Coordinates of N, CA, C and O in Angstrom, one line a residue:
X14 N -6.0 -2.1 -12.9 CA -6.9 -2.6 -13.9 C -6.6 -4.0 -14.3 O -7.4 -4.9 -14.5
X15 N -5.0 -4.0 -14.3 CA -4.5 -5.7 -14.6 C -5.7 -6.6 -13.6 O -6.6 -7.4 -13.9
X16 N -5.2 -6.3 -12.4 CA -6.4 -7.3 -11.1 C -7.3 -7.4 -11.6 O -7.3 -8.4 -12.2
X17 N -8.1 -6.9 -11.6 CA -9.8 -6.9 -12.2 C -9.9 -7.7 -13.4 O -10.5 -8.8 -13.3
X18 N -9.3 -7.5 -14.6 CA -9.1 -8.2 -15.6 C -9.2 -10.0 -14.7 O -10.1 -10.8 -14.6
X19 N -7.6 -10.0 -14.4 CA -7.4 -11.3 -14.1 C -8.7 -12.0 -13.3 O -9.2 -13.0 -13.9
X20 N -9.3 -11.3 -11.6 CA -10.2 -11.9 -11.1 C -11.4 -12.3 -11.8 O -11.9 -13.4 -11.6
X21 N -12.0 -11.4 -12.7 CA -12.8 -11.3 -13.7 C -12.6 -12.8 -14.4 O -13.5 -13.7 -14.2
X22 N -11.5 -13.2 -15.3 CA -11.5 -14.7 -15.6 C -11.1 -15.4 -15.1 O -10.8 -16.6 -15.5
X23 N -10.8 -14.8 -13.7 CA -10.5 -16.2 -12.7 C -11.9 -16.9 -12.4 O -12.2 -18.1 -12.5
X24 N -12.7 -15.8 -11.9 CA -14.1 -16.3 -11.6 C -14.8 -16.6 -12.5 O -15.7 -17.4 -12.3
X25 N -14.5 -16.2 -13.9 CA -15.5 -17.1 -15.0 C -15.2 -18.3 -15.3 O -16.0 -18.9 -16.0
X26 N -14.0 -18.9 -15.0 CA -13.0 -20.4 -15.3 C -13.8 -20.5 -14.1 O -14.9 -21.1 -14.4
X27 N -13.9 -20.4 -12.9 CA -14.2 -21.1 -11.8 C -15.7 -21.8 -11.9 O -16.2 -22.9 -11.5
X28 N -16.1 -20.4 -12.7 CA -17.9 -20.9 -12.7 C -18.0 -21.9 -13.8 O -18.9 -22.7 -13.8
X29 N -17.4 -21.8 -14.7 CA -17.6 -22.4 -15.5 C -17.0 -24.3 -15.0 O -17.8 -25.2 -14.8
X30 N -16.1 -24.4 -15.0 CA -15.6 -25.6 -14.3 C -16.8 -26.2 -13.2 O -17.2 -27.3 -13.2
X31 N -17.2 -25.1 -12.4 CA -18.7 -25.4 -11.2 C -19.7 -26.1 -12.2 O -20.1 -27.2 -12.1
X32 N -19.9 -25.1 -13.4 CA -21.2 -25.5 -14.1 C -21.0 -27.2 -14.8 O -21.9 -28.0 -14.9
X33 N -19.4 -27.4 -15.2 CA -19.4 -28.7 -15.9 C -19.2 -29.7 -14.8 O -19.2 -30.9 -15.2
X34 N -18.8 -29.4 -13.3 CA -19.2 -30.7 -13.1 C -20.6 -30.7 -11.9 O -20.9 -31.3 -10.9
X35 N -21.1 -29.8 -12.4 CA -22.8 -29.8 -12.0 C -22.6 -29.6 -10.5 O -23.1 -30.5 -9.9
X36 N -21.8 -28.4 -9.5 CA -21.5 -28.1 -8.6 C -22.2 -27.1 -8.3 O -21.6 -26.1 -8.7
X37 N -23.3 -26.8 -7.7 CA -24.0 -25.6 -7.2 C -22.9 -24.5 -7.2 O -21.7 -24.9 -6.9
X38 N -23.2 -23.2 -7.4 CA -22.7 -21.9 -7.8 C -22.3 -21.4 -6.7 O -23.2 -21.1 -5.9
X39 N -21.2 -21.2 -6.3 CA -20.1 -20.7 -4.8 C -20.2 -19.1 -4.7 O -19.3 -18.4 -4.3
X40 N -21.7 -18.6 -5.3 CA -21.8 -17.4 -5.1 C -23.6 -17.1 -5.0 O -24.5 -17.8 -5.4
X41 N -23.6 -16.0 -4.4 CA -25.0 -16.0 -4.4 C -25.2 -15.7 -6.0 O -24.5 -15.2 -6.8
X42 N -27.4 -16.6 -5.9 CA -27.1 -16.3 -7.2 C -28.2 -15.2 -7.4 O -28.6 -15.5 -8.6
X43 N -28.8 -14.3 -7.1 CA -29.5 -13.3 -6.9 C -28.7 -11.7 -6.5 O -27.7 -11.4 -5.8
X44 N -29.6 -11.0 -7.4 CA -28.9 -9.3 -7.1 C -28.6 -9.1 -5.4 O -27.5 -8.8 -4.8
X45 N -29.9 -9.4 -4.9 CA -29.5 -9.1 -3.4 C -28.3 -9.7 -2.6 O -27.7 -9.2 -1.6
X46 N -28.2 -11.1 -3.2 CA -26.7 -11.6 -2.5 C -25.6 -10.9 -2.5 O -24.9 -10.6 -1.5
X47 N -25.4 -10.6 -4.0 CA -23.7 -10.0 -4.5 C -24.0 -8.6 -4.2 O -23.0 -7.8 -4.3
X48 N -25.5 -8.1 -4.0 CA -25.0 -6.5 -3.3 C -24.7 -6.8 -1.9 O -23.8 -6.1 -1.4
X49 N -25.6 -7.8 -1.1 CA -24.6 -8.1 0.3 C -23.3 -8.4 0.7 O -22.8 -8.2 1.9
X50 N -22.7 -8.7 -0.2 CA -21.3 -9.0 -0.4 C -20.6 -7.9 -1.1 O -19.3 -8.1 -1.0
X51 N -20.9 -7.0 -1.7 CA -20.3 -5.7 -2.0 C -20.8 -4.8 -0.6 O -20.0 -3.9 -0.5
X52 N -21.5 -4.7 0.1 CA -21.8 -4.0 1.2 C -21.0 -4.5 1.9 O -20.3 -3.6 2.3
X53 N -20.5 -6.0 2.7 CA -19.5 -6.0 3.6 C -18.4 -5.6 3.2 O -17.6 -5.2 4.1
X54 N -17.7 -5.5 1.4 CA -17.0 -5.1 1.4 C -16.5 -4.0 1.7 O -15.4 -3.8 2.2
X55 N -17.6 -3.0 1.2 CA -17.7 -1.2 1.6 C -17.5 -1.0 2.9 O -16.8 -0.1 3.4
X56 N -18.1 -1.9 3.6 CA -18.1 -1.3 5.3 C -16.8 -1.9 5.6 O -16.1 -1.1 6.3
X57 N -16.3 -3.1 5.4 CA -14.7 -3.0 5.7 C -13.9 -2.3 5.4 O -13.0 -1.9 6.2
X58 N -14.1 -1.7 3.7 CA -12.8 -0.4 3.5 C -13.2 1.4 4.0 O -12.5 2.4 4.0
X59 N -14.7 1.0 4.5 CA -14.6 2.4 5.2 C -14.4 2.7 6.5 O -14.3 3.8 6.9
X60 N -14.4 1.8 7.2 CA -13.7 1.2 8.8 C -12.3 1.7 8.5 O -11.6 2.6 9.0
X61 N -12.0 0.7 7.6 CA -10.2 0.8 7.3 C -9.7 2.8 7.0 O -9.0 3.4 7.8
X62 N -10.1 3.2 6.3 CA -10.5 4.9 5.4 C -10.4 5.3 7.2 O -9.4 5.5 7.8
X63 N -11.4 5.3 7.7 CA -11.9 6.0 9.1 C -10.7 5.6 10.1 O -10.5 6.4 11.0
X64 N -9.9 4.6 10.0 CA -9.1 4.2 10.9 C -8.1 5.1 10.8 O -7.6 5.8 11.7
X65 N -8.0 5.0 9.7 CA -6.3 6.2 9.0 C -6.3 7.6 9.1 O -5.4 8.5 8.9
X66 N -7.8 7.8 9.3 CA -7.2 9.6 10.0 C -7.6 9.4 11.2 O -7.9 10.6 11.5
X67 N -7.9 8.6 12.4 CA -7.9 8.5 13.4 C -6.6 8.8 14.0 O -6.4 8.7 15.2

């Protein structure tokens, strides 16, 4: 839970720092992006999941 916490205001210092010096957003900025990017995440850890009882 600590991790999450931390990444959590890692990424809001990040965005925020993006927003003050007027840096386009280093993430998608739409629902469909960051579900794209939770879907590659899923299919990597279930590749990995499927590997280990192989």
């Amino acid at each position: 839970m600590k991790e999450l916490l931390l990444a959590t205001c890692c990424g809001a210092i990040v965005g925020m720092v993006f927003s003050i010096v007027k840096f386009p957003m280093p993430a998608p900025s739409s629902l469909p992006g960051v579900l794209s990017i939770f879907g590659i995440y899923l299919g990597f850890r279930l590749v990995e999941w499927i590997r280990e009882f192989m």
